[in-house]
Short mmCIF file of C-alpha atoms in Angstrom, two decimals:
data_model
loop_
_atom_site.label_atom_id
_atom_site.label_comp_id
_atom_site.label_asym_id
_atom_site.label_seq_id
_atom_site.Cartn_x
_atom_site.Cartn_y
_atom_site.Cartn_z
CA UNK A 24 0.32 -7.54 -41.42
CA UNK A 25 3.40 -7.04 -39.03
CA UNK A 26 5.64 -7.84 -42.11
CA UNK A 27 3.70 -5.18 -44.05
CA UNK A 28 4.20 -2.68 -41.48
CA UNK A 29 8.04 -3.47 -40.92
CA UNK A 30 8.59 -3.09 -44.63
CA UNK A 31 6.61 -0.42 -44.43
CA UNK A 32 8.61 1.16 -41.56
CA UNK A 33 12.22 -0.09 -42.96
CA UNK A 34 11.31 2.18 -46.15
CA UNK A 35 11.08 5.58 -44.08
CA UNK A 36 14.29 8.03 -44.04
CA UNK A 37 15.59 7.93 -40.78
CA UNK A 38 14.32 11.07 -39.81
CA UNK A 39 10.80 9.50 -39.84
CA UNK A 40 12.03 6.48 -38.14
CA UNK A 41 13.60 8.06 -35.28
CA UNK A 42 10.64 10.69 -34.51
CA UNK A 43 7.85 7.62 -34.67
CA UNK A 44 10.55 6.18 -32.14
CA UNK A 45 10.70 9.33 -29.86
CA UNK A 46 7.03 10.19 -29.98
CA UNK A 47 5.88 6.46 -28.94
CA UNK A 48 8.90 6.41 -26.79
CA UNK A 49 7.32 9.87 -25.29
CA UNK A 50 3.57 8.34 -25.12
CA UNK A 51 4.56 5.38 -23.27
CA UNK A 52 6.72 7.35 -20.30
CA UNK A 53 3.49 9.42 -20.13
CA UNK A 54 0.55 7.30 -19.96
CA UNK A 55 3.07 4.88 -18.58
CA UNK A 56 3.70 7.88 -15.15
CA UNK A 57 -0.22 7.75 -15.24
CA UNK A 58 -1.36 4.70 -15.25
CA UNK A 59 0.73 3.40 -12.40
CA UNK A 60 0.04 6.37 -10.36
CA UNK A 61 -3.55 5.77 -10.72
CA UNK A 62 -2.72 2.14 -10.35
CA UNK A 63 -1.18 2.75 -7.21
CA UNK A 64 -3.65 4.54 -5.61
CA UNK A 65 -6.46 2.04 -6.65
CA UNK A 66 -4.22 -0.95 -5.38
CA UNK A 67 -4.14 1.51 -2.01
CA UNK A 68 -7.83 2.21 -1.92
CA UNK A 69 -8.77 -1.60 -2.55
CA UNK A 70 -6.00 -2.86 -0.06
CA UNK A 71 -7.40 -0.46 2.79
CA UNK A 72 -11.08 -1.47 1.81
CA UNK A 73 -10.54 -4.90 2.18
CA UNK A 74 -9.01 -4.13 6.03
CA UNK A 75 -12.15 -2.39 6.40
CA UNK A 76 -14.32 -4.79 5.11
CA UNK A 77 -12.67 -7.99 6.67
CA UNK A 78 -12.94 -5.84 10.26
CA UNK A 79 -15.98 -5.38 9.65
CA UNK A 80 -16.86 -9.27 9.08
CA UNK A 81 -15.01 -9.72 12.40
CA UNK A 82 -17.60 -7.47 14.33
CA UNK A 83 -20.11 -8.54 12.94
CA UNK A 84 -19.14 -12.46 13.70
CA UNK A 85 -18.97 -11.21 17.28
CA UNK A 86 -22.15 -9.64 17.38
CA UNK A 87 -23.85 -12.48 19.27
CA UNK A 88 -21.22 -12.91 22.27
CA UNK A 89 -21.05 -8.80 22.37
CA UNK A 90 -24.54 -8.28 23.09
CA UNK A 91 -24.59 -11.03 25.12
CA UNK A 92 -21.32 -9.74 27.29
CA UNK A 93 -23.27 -6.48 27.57
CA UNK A 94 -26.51 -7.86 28.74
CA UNK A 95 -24.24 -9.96 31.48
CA UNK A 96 -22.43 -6.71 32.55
CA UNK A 97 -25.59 -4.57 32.70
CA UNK A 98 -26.76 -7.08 35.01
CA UNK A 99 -24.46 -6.60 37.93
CA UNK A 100 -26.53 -2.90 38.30
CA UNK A 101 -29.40 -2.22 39.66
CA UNK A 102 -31.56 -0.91 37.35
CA UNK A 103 -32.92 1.24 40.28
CA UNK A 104 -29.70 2.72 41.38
CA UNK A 105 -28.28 3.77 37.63
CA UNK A 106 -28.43 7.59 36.70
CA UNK A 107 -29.62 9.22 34.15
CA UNK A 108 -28.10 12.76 32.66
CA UNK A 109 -30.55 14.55 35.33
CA UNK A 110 -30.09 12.01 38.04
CA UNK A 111 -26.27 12.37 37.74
CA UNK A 112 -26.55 15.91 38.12
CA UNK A 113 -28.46 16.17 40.98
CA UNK A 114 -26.60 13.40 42.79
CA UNK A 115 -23.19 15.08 42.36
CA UNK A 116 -24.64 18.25 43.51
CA UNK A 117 -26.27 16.64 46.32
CA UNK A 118 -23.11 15.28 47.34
CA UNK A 119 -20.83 18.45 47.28
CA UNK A 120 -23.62 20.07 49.56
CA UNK A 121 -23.12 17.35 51.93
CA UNK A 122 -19.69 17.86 51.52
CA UNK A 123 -19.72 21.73 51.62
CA UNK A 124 -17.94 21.93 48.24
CA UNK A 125 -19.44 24.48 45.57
CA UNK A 126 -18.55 23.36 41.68
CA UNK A 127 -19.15 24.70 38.34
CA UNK A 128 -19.92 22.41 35.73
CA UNK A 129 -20.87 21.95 31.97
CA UNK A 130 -24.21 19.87 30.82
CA UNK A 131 -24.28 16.51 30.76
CA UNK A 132 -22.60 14.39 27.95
CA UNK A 133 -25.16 11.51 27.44
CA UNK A 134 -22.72 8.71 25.79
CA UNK A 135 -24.18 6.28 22.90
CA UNK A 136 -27.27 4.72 23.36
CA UNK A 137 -26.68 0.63 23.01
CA UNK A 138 -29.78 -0.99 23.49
CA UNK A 139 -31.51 0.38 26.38
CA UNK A 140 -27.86 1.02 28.05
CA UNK A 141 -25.81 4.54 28.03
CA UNK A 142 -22.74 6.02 30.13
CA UNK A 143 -23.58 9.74 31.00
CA UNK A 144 -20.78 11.73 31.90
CA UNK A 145 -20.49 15.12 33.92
CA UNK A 146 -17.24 17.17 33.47
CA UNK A 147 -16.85 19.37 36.43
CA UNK A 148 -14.35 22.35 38.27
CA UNK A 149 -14.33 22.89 42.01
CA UNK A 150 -12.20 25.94 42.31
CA UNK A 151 -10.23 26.62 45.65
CA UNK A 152 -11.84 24.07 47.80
CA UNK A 153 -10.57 23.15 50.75
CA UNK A 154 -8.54 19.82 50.92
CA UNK A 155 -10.67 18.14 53.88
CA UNK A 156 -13.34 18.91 52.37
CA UNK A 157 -12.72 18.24 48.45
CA UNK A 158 -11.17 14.55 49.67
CA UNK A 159 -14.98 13.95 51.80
CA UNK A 160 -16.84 15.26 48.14
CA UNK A 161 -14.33 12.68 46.36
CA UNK A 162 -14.82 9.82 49.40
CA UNK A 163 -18.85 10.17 49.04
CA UNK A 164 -18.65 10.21 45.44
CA UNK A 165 -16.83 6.36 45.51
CA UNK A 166 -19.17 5.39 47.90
CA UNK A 167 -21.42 5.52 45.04
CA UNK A 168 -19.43 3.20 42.71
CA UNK A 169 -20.10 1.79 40.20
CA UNK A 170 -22.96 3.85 39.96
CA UNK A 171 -21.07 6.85 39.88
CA UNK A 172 -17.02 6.68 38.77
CA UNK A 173 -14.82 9.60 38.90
CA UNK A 174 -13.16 9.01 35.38
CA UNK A 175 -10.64 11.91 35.68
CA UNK A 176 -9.16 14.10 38.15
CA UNK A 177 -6.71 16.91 37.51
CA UNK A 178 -5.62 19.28 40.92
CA UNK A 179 -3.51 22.02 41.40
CA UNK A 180 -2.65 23.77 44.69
CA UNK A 181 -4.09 27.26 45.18
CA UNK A 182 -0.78 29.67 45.31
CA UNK A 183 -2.48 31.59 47.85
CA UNK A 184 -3.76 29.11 49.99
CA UNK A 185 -1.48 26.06 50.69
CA UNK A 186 -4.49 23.85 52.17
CA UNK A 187 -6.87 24.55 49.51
CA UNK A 188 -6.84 22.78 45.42
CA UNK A 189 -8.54 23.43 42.62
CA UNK A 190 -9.54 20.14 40.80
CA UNK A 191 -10.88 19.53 37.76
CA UNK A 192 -13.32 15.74 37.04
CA UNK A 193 -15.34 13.75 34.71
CA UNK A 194 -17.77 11.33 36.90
CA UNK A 195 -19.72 9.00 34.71
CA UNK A 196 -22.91 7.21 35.48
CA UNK A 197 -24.42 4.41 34.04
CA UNK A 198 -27.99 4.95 32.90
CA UNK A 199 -30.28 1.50 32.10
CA UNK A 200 -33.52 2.83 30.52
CA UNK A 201 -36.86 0.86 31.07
CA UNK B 10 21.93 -7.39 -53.23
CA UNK B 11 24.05 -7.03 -56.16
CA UNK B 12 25.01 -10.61 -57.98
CA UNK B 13 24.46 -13.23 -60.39
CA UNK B 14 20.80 -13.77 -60.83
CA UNK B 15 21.88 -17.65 -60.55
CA UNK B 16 23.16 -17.42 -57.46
CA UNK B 17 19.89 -16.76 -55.89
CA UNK B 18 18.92 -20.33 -56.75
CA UNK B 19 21.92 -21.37 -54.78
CA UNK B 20 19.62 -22.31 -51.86
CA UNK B 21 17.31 -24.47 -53.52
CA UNK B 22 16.40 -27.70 -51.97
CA UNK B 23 17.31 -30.22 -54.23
CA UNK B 24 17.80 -33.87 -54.61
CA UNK B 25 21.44 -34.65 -55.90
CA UNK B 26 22.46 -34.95 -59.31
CA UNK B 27 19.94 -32.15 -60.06
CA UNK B 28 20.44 -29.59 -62.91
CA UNK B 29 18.27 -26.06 -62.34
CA UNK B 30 18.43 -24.03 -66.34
CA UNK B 31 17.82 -20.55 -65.59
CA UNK B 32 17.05 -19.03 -69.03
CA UNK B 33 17.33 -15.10 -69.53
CA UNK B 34 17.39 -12.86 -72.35
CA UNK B 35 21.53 -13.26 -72.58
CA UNK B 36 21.73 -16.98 -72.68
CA UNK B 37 21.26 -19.73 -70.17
CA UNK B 38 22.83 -20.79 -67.00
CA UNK B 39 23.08 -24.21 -65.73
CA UNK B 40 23.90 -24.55 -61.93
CA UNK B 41 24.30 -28.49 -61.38
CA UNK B 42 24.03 -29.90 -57.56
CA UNK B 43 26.24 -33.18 -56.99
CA UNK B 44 24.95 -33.60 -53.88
CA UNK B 45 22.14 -31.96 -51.87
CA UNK B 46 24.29 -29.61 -50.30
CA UNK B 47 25.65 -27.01 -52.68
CA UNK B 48 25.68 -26.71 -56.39
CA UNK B 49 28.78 -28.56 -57.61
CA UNK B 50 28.86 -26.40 -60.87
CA UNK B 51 27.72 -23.39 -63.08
CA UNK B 52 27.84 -22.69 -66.76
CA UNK B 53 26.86 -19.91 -68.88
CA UNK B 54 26.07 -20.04 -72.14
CA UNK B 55 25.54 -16.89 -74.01
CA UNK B 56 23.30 -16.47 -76.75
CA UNK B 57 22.22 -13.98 -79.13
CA UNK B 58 19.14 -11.66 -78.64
CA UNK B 59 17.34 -12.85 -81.32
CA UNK B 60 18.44 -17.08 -81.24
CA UNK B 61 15.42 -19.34 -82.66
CA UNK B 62 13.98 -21.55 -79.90
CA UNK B 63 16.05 -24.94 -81.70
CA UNK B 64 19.05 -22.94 -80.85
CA UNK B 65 18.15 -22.58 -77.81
CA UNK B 66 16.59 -26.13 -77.44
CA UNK B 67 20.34 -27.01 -78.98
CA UNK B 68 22.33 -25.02 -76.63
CA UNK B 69 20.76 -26.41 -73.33
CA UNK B 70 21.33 -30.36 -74.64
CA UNK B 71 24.23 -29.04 -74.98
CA UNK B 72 24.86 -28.18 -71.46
CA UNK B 73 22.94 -30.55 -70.11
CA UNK B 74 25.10 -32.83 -71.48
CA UNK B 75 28.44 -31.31 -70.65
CA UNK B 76 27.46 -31.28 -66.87
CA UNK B 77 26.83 -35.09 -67.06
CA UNK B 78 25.28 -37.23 -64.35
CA UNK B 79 21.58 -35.17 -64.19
CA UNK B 80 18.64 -37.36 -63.22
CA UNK B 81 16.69 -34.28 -62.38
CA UNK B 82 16.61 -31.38 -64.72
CA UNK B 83 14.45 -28.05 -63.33
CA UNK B 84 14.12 -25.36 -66.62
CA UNK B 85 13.13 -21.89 -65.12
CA UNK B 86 11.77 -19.33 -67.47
CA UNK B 87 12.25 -16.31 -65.01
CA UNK B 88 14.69 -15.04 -62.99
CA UNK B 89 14.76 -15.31 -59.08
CA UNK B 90 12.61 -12.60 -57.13
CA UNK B 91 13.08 -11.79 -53.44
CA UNK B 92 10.07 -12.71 -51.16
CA UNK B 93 9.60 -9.33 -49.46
CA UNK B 94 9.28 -8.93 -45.92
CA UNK B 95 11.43 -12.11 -44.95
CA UNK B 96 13.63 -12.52 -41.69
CA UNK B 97 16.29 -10.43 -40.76
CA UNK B 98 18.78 -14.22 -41.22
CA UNK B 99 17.77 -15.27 -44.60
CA UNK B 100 16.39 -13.97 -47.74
CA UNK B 101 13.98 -16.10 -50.10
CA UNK B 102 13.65 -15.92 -53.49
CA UNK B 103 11.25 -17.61 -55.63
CA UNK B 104 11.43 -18.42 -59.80
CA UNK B 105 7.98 -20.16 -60.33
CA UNK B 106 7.61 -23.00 -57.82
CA UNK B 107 11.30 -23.15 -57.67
CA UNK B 108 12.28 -22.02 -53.97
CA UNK B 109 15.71 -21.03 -52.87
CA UNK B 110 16.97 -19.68 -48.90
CA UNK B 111 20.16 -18.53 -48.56
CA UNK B 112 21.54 -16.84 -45.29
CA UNK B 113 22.09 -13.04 -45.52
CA UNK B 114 26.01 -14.48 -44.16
CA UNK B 115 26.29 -15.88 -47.48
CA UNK B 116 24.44 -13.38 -49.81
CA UNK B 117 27.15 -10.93 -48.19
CA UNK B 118 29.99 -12.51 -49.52
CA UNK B 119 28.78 -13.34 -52.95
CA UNK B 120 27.35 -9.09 -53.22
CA UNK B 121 29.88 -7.76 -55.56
CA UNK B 122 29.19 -4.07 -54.66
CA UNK B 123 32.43 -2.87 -52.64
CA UNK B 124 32.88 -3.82 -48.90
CA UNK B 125 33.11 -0.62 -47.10
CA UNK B 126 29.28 0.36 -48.48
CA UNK B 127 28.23 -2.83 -47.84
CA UNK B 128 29.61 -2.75 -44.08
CA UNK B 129 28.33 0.61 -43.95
CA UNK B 130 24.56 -0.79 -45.31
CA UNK B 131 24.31 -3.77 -42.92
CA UNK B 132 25.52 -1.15 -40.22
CA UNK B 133 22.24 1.13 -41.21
CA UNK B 134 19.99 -1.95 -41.25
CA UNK B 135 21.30 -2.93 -37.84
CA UNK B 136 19.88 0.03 -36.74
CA UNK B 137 16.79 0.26 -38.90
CA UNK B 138 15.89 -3.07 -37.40
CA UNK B 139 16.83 -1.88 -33.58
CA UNK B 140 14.33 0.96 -34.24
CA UNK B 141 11.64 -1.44 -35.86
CA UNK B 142 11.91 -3.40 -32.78
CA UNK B 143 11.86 -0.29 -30.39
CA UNK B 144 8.79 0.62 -32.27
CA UNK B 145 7.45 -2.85 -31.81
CA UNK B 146 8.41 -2.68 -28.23
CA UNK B 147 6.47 0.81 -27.71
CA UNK B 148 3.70 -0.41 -29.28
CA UNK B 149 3.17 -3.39 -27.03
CA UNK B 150 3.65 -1.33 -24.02
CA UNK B 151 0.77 0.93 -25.36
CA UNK B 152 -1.41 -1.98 -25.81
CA UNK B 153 -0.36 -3.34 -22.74
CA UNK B 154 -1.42 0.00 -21.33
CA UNK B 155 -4.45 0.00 -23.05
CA UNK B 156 -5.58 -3.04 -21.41
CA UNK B 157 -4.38 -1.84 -17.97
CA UNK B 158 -6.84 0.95 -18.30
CA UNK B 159 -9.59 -1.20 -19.37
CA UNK B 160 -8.91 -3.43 -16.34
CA UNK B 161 -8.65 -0.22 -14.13
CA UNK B 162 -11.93 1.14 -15.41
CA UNK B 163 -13.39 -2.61 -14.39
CA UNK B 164 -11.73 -2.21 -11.06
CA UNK B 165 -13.14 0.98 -10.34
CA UNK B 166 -16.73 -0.32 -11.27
CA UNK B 167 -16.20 -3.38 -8.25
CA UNK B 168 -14.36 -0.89 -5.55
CA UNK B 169 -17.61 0.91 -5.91
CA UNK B 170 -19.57 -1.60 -5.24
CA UNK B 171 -17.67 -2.94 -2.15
CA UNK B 172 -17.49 0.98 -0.88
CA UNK B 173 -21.03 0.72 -1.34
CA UNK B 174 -21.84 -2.36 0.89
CA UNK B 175 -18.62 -1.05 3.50
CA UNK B 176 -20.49 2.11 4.17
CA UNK B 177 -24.07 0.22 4.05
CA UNK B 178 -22.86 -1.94 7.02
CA UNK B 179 -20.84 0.80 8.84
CA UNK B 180 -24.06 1.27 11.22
CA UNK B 181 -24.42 -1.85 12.18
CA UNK B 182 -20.66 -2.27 12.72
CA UNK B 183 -20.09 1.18 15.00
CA UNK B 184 -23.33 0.22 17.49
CA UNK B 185 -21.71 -3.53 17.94
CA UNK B 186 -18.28 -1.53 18.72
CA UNK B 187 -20.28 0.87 20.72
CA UNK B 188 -22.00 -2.11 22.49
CA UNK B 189 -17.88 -3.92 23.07
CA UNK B 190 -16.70 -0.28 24.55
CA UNK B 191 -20.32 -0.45 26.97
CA UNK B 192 -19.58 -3.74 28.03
CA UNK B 193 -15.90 -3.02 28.97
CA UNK B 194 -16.64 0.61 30.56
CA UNK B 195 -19.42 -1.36 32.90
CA UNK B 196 -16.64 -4.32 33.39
CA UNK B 197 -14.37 -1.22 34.29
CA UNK B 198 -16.92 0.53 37.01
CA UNK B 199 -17.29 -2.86 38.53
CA UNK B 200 -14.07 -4.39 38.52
CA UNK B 201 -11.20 -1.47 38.21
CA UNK B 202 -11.63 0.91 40.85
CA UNK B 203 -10.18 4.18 39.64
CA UNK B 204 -8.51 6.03 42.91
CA UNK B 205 -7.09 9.24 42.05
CA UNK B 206 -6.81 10.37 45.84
CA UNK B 207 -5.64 7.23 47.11
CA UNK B 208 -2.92 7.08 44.26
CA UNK B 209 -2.20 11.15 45.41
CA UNK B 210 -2.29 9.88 49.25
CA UNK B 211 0.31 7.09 48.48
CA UNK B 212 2.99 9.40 46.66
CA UNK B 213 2.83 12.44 49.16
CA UNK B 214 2.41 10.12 52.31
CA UNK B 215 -0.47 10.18 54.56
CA UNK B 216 0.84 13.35 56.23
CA UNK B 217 2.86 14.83 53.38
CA UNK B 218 5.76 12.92 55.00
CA UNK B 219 6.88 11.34 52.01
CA UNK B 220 7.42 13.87 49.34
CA UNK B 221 11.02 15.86 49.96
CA UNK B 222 9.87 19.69 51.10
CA UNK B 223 11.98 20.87 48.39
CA UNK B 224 9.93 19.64 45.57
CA UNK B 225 6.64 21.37 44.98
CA UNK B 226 3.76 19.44 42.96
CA UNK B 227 2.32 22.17 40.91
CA UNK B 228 -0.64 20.03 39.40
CA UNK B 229 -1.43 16.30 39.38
CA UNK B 230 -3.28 14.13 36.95
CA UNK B 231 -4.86 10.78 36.19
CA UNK B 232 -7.27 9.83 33.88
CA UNK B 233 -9.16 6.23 33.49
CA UNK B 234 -10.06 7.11 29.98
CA UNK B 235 -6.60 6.87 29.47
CA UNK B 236 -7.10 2.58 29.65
CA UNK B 237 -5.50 0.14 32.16
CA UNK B 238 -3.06 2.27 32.16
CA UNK B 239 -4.34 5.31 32.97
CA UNK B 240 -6.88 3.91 35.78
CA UNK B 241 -3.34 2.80 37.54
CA UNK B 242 -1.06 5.89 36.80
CA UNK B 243 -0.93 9.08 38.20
CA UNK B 244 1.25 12.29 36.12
CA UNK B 245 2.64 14.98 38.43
CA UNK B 246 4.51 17.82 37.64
CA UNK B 247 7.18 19.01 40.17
CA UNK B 248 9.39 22.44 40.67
CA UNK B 249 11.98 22.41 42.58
CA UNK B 250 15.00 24.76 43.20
CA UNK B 251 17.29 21.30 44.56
CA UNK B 252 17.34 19.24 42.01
CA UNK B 253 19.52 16.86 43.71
CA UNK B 254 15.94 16.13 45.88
CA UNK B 255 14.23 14.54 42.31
CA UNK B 256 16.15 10.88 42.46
CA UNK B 257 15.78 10.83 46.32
CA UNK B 258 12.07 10.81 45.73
CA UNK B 259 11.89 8.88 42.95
CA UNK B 260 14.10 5.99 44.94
CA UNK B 261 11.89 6.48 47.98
CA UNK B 262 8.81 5.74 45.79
CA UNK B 263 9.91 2.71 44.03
CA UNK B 264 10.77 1.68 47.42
CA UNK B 265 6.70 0.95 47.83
CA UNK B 266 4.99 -1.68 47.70
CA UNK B 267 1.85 -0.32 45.75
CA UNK B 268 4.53 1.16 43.18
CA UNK B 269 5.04 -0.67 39.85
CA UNK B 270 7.38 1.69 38.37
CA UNK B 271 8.67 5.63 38.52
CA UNK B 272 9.45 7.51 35.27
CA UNK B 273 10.77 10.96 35.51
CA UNK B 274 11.31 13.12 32.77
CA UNK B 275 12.42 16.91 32.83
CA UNK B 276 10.51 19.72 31.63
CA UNK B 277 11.80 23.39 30.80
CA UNK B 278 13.24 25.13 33.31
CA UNK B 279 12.05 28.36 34.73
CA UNK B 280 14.39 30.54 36.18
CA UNK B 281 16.26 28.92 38.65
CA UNK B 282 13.75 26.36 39.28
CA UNK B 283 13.93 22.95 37.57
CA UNK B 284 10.53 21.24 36.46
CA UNK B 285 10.32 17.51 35.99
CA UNK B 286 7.16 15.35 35.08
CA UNK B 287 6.62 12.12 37.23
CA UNK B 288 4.28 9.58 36.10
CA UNK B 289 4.26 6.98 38.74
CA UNK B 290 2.14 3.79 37.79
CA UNK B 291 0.97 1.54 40.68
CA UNK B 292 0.33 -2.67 41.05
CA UNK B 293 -3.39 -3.42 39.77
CA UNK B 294 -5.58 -3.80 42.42
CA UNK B 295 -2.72 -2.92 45.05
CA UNK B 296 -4.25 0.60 46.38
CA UNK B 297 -7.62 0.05 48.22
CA UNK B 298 -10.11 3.04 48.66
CA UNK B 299 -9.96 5.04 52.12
CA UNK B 300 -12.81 5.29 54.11
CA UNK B 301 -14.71 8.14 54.37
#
């Protein structure tokens, strides 16, 4: 058959030779672009799945010894002493009243529920407190640790009033449910 | 190919002391091999159009004879015909079972058409043949193509399925990573005690002794989210119109023992007063929290 064809081909003017050349020459630096962009981008898409998918067999190995970590962790709290969303709210507050330091705050961001475990945390702004008392609000709130954990503490002097700060937290509690 | 129609048998493969008779409307040709390796001799004997079959009989004796020394004697009725479609290094032709190759080197010289068209012919086959072969060579890659596409389709068809099962098992996978971060955030609030104010006591001094009165700490940081890092560093920025003041500090703190390391960088000035950014980062476990 290919010797058919060749004779077949060999027998064309050159014009007809030269065009079959240019227009398969053409098709194949077309399809040819295509195919290896598409290529590419499946070699990309398989490559990154496969990441994905062998993480994925590397969590789920670990399963067992996670839960297991988690359970041995939750167990240095008393379930008694955690705090839930409300709980953590009313603590804190209770605290800056002892303290004599007012705060404005935002709800409660419950964290993800694992098992019957969570990490609530309360974002919070004391504006222009003074700095005896803000540091007695901060001292009471580590006497609570662990149960309560500042997480993140921004201050900035008040311009006006050298011995007062305006400070901006997170305090976390952890929350066991029964 | 313009030549003798005998010397297409030229090529034959033949035993020696073999006479081939090529008979043809103007007479007969004998072409008489010696040895195996190329015909020794040719003869032509003309005869008329209209000779009797005896003459003809008569004429090749004749030949035959004058040749001397055939043991094998080959009579072919018709003249040699190119095979079409042979290889681009030898041409075959064929007169009944008779079977002759000869090299296109060879048919070359013996073409009696002038030189300069010939050179000019081969020149145009050289190409036609380059294109025939680009052809050839386009249409492989298409195939080739064709094939890749197939095995792309295919590919798609098993990504799917492993997208599938990667996004069945995401749940599962987030609430054990969800369970890890747990378990390290309660190792965290048990173990790494995050002190802001005792990391702020340490860099100002006890009595604001420590920090040159030139500088002025405009607003202080830390952040435990930040990791181990974080829960042991502490960011200040700093103004100052006596800038001269900055490495004094920064010398002063590394001088601590609670200090692991100072990094100052500066910030954009404004006005005449220079603002830098201090992240100091402190020993693990070396700051202990004050008592209430």
């Amino acid at each position: 058959m290919i010797r058919t064809l060749r004779a077949f081909f060999l027998r064309r003017v050159l014009r007809e030779k030269l065009l079959l050349v240019a227009f398969l020459g053409i098709a194949v630096v077309m399809w040819g672009s295509s195919l290896s962009s598409r290529a590419g981008r499946f070699f990309r898409a398989k490559t990154a799945t496969t990441e994905q998918l062998k993480e994925q067999d590397f969590w789920l190995k670990q399963k067992p010894q996670i839960e297991a970590a988690t359970h041995q962790a939750a167990a240095q709290m008393d379930p008694a002493k955690t705090l839930d969303p409300t709980l953590l709210l009313v603590e804190v507050r209770r605290i800056a009243n002892d303290a004599g330091v007012k705060f404005n705050s935002s709800n409660v961001t419950p964290g993800p529920n694992v098992g019957q475990f969570s990490i609530n945390t309360l974002r919070l702004t004391v504006p222009s407190a003074d700095w005896h008392e803000f540091a007695t609000f901060y001292q009471h709130l580590q006497e609570r640790a662990p149960y309560l954990a500042i997480t993140e503490l921004a201050m900035q002097p008040v311009r006006s009033n050298a011995a007062q700060v305006t400070a901006t937290m997170s305090v976390s509690s952890f929350e066991i449910r029964h | 190919l313009v030549a003798p129609a005998s010397v297409a048998l030229f090529g034959g493969d033949v035993k020696p002391a073999t006479t081939v008779v090529l008979s043809s409307a103007e007479g007969l040709t004998a072409i008489h091999w010696e040895t195996a390796a190329v015909p020794s001799r040719v003869v032509f004997r003309p005869l008329a159009a209209e000779a009797a079959d005896e003459d003809r009989a008569r004429t090749r004796d004749e030949l035959i004879r004058d040749l001397g020394g055939s043991k094998v004697i080959v009579d072919l009725l018709v003249a040699p015909a190119a095979e079409p479609g042979g290889s681009d290094t030898e041409i075959v032709f064929r007169s009944g079972d008779f079977v002759s190759r000869l090299s296109r080197t060879v048919l070359t010289s013996v073409d009696v058409r002038d030189k300069a068209e010939l050179a000019a012919l081969r020149a145009a086959r050289k190409r036609d043949v380059v294109l025939w072969r680009l052809t050839l060579g386009c249409a492989a890659a298409l195939l080739l193509m064709a094939l890749g596409e197939l095995a792309l389709v295919g590919g798609h068809a098993w990504q799917k399925v492993r997208v599938a099962k990667l996004n069945a098992r995401a749940p599962a996978v987030d609430s054990i990573k969800q369970a890890q971060e747990l378990a390290t955030n309660i190792q965290d609030l048990v173990t790494k005690r995050f002190l802001p104010l005792e990391m702020v006591t340490s860099v100002v001094g006890a009595n604001g002794d420590r920090k040159p009165a030139d500088l002025v700490i405009t607003r202080i940081t830390s952040s435990a989210a930040s990791g181990t890092r974080g829960t042991y560093s502490l960011v200040m920025e700093i103004q100052t119109t006596n800038s001269a003041q900055v490495p004094v500090y920064r010398n002063e703190l590394q001088k601590l023992p609670e200090c692991e390391s100072v990094n100052i960088e500066p910030l954009p000035s404004q006005g005449d007063r220079s603002m830098f950014r201090v992240t100091v980062t402190f020993k693990p476990g070396a700051l202990k929290p004050e008592a209430a």
